[in-house]
């Protein structure tokens, strides 16, 4: 599977979730870690932390579907 910029941002932001929570602060920290501008991070996750949480859960749902197939 090819990793997109959005996937990279999701991975980077999740590292910060235990410290910042599932919110804009985690997204900003993840973007900073991978050298992505805050404006581009907002393009990938326009709903901020809510979009981050939704993407995380969609990814887990997809992994479960694949494991059960």
Coordinates of N, CA, C and O in Angstrom, one line a residue, residues 1-65:
X1 N 0.8 -1.2 0.0 CA 0.0 0.0 0.0 C 0.9 1.2 0.0 O 1.9 1.3 0.7
X2 N 0.6 2.2 -0.8 CA 1.3 3.4 -0.9 C 0.9 4.4 0.2 O -0.3 4.6 0.4
X3 N 1.9 5.0 0.8 CA 1.6 5.9 1.9 C 1.4 7.3 1.3 O 2.3 7.8 0.6
X4 N 0.3 7.9 1.6 CA 0.1 9.3 1.1 C 0.6 10.3 2.2 O 1.0 9.9 3.3
X5 N 0.6 11.6 1.8 CA 1.0 12.6 2.7 C 0.0 12.6 3.9 O 0.4 12.8 5.1
X6 N -1.2 12.4 3.6 CA -2.2 12.3 4.7 C -1.9 11.2 5.7 O -2.1 11.3 6.9
X7 N -1.6 10.0 5.1 CA -1.2 8.9 6.0 C 0.0 9.2 6.8 O 0.0 8.8 8.0
X8 N 1.0 9.8 6.2 CA 2.2 10.2 7.0 C 1.9 11.2 8.1 O 2.4 11.1 9.2
X9 N 1.0 12.1 7.8 CA 0.5 13.1 8.8 C -0.2 12.4 10.0 O 0.0 12.6 11.1
X10 N -1.1 11.4 9.6 CA -1.8 10.7 10.6 C -0.8 9.9 11.5 O -1.0 10.0 12.7
X11 N 0.1 9.2 10.9 CA 1.1 8.5 11.7 C 1.9 9.4 12.7 O 2.1 9.1 13.8
X12 N 2.3 10.6 12.1 CA 3.1 11.5 12.9 C 2.3 12.1 14.0 O 2.8 12.3 15.1
X13 N 1.0 12.5 13.7 CA 0.2 13.1 14.7 C -0.2 12.1 15.9 O -0.2 12.5 17.0
X14 N -0.3 10.8 15.5 CA -0.7 9.8 16.5 C 0.4 9.7 17.6 O 0.1 9.3 18.8
X15 N 1.6 9.9 17.3 CA 2.7 9.9 18.2 C 2.5 10.9 19.4 O 2.8 10.7 20.5
X16 N 1.8 12.0 19.0 CA 1.6 13.1 20.0 C 0.3 13.0 20.8 O 0.1 13.7 21.7
X17 N -0.6 12.1 20.3 CA -1.9 12.0 21.0 C -1.8 11.7 22.5 O -2.6 12.3 23.2
X18 N -1.0 10.8 22.9 CA -0.9 10.5 24.4 C -0.6 11.8 25.2 O -1.0 11.8 26.4
X19 N 0.1 12.7 24.6 CA 0.5 13.9 25.3 C -0.4 15.1 25.1 O -0.6 15.9 26.0
X20 N -0.9 15.2 23.9 CA -1.7 16.4 23.5 C -3.2 16.1 23.5 O -4.0 17.0 23.5
X21 N -3.6 14.8 23.2 CA -4.9 14.5 23.0 C -5.2 14.4 21.5 O -4.3 14.7 20.7
X22 N -6.4 14.0 21.1 CA -6.7 13.8 19.7 C -7.3 15.1 19.3 O -8.5 15.4 19.2
X23 N -6.4 16.1 19.0 CA -6.8 17.4 18.7 C -5.9 18.2 17.7 O -5.0 17.5 17.2
X24 N -6.1 19.4 17.6 CA -5.3 20.2 16.6 C -3.9 20.3 17.1 O -3.0 20.5 16.2
X25 N -3.6 20.3 18.4 CA -2.2 20.3 18.8 C -1.4 19.1 18.4 O -0.3 19.2 17.9
X26 N -2.0 17.9 18.4 CA -1.4 16.7 17.9 C -1.1 16.8 16.4 O -0.1 16.4 15.9
X27 N -2.1 17.4 15.7 CA -2.0 17.5 14.2 C -0.8 18.5 13.9 O 0.0 18.2 13.0
X28 N -0.8 19.6 14.6 CA 0.3 20.6 14.4 C 1.7 20.0 14.7 O 2.6 20.2 14.0
X29 N 1.7 19.3 15.8 CA 3.0 18.7 16.2 C 3.4 17.6 15.1 O 4.6 17.5 14.8
X30 N 2.5 16.8 14.7 CA 2.8 15.8 13.6 C 3.2 16.5 12.3 O 4.2 16.0 11.7
X31 N 2.6 17.5 12.0 CA 3.0 18.2 10.7 C 4.4 18.8 10.9 O 5.2 18.7 10.0
X32 N 4.7 19.4 12.0 CA 6.0 19.9 12.3 C 7.0 18.8 12.2 O 8.1 19.0 11.6
X33 N 6.7 17.6 12.7 CA 7.7 16.5 12.7 C 8.1 16.1 11.3 O 9.2 15.7 11.0
X34 N 7.1 16.1 10.4 CA 7.4 15.7 9.0 C 7.6 16.8 8.0 O 7.7 16.6 6.8
X35 N 7.7 18.0 8.6 CA 8.0 19.2 7.7 C 6.9 19.6 6.8 O 7.1 20.2 5.8
X36 N 5.7 19.4 7.3 CA 4.5 19.8 6.6 C 4.0 21.2 7.1 O 4.0 21.3 8.3
X37 N 3.6 22.0 6.2 CA 3.1 23.3 6.7 C 1.7 23.1 7.4 O 1.0 22.2 7.1
X38 N 1.4 24.0 8.4 CA 0.2 23.9 9.1 C -1.0 24.1 8.2 O -2.1 23.4 8.3
X39 N -0.9 24.9 7.1 CA -1.9 25.1 6.1 C -2.2 23.8 5.4 O -3.4 23.4 5.2
X40 N -1.2 23.1 5.0 CA -1.4 21.8 4.3 C -2.0 20.7 5.2 O -2.8 19.9 4.8
X41 N -1.6 20.8 6.5 CA -2.2 19.8 7.5 C -3.7 20.1 7.6 O -4.5 19.1 7.7
X42 N -4.1 21.3 7.5 CA -5.5 21.7 7.6 C -6.2 21.2 6.4 O -7.4 20.9 6.4
X43 N -5.6 21.2 5.2 CA -6.2 20.7 4.0 C -6.5 19.2 4.2 O -7.5 18.7 3.8
X44 N -5.5 18.5 4.7 CA -5.7 17.0 4.9 C -6.7 16.7 6.0 O -7.4 15.7 5.9
X45 N -6.8 17.5 7.0 CA -7.7 17.3 8.1 C -8.5 18.6 8.4 O -8.2 19.3 9.4
X46 N -9.4 19.0 7.6 CA -10.1 20.3 7.8 C -11.0 20.3 9.1 O -11.2 21.4 9.6
X47 N -11.3 19.2 9.6 CA -12.1 19.2 10.9 C -11.2 19.1 12.1 O -11.6 19.0 13.2
X48 N -9.9 19.2 11.9 CA -8.9 19.2 13.0 C -8.9 17.9 13.7 O -8.8 16.8 13.1
X49 N -9.0 17.9 15.0 CA -8.9 16.7 15.8 C -10.0 15.8 15.6 O -9.8 14.5 15.6
X50 N -11.2 16.2 15.2 CA -12.3 15.3 14.9 C -11.9 14.5 13.7 O -12.2 13.3 13.6
X51 N -11.4 15.1 12.7 CA -11.0 14.4 11.5 C -9.8 13.5 11.7 O -9.8 12.4 11.2
X52 N -8.9 13.8 12.6 CA -7.8 12.9 13.0 C -8.4 11.7 13.7 O -8.0 10.6 13.4
X53 N -9.4 11.9 14.6 CA -10.0 10.7 15.3 C -10.7 9.8 14.3 O -10.6 8.6 14.3
X54 N -11.5 10.4 13.4 CA -12.2 9.7 12.4 C -11.2 8.9 11.5 O -11.5 7.7 11.2
X55 N -10.1 9.5 11.0 CA -9.2 8.8 10.2 C -8.5 7.6 10.9 O -8.3 6.5 10.4
X56 N -8.2 7.8 12.2 CA -7.7 6.7 13.0 C -8.6 5.6 13.1 O -8.3 4.4 12.9
X57 N -9.9 5.8 13.4 CA -10.9 4.8 13.5 C -11.2 4.1 12.1 O -11.3 2.9 12.1
X58 N -11.2 4.9 11.0 CA -11.4 4.3 9.7 C -10.2 3.3 9.4 O -10.4 2.2 8.8
X59 N -9.0 3.7 9.8 CA -7.8 2.9 9.5 C -7.9 1.6 10.3 O -7.7 0.5 9.8
X60 N -8.3 1.7 11.5 CA -8.5 0.5 12.4 C -9.6 -0.4 11.8 O -9.5 -1.7 11.8
X61 N -10.7 0.2 11.4 CA -11.8 -0.6 10.8 C -11.3 -1.4 9.6 O -11.7 -2.5 9.4
X62 N -10.5 -0.7 8.7 CA -10.0 -1.3 7.5 C -9.1 -2.5 7.9 O -9.1 -3.5 7.2
X63 N -8.2 -2.3 8.8 CA -7.3 -3.4 9.3 C -8.1 -4.6 9.8 O -7.7 -5.7 9.5
X64 N -9.2 -4.3 10.5 CA -10.0 -5.4 11.0 C -10.7 -6.1 9.9 O -10.7 -7.4 9.9
X65 N -11.2 -5.4 8.9 CA -11.8 -6.0 7.7 C -10.8 -6.9 7.0 O -11.2 -8.0 6.6

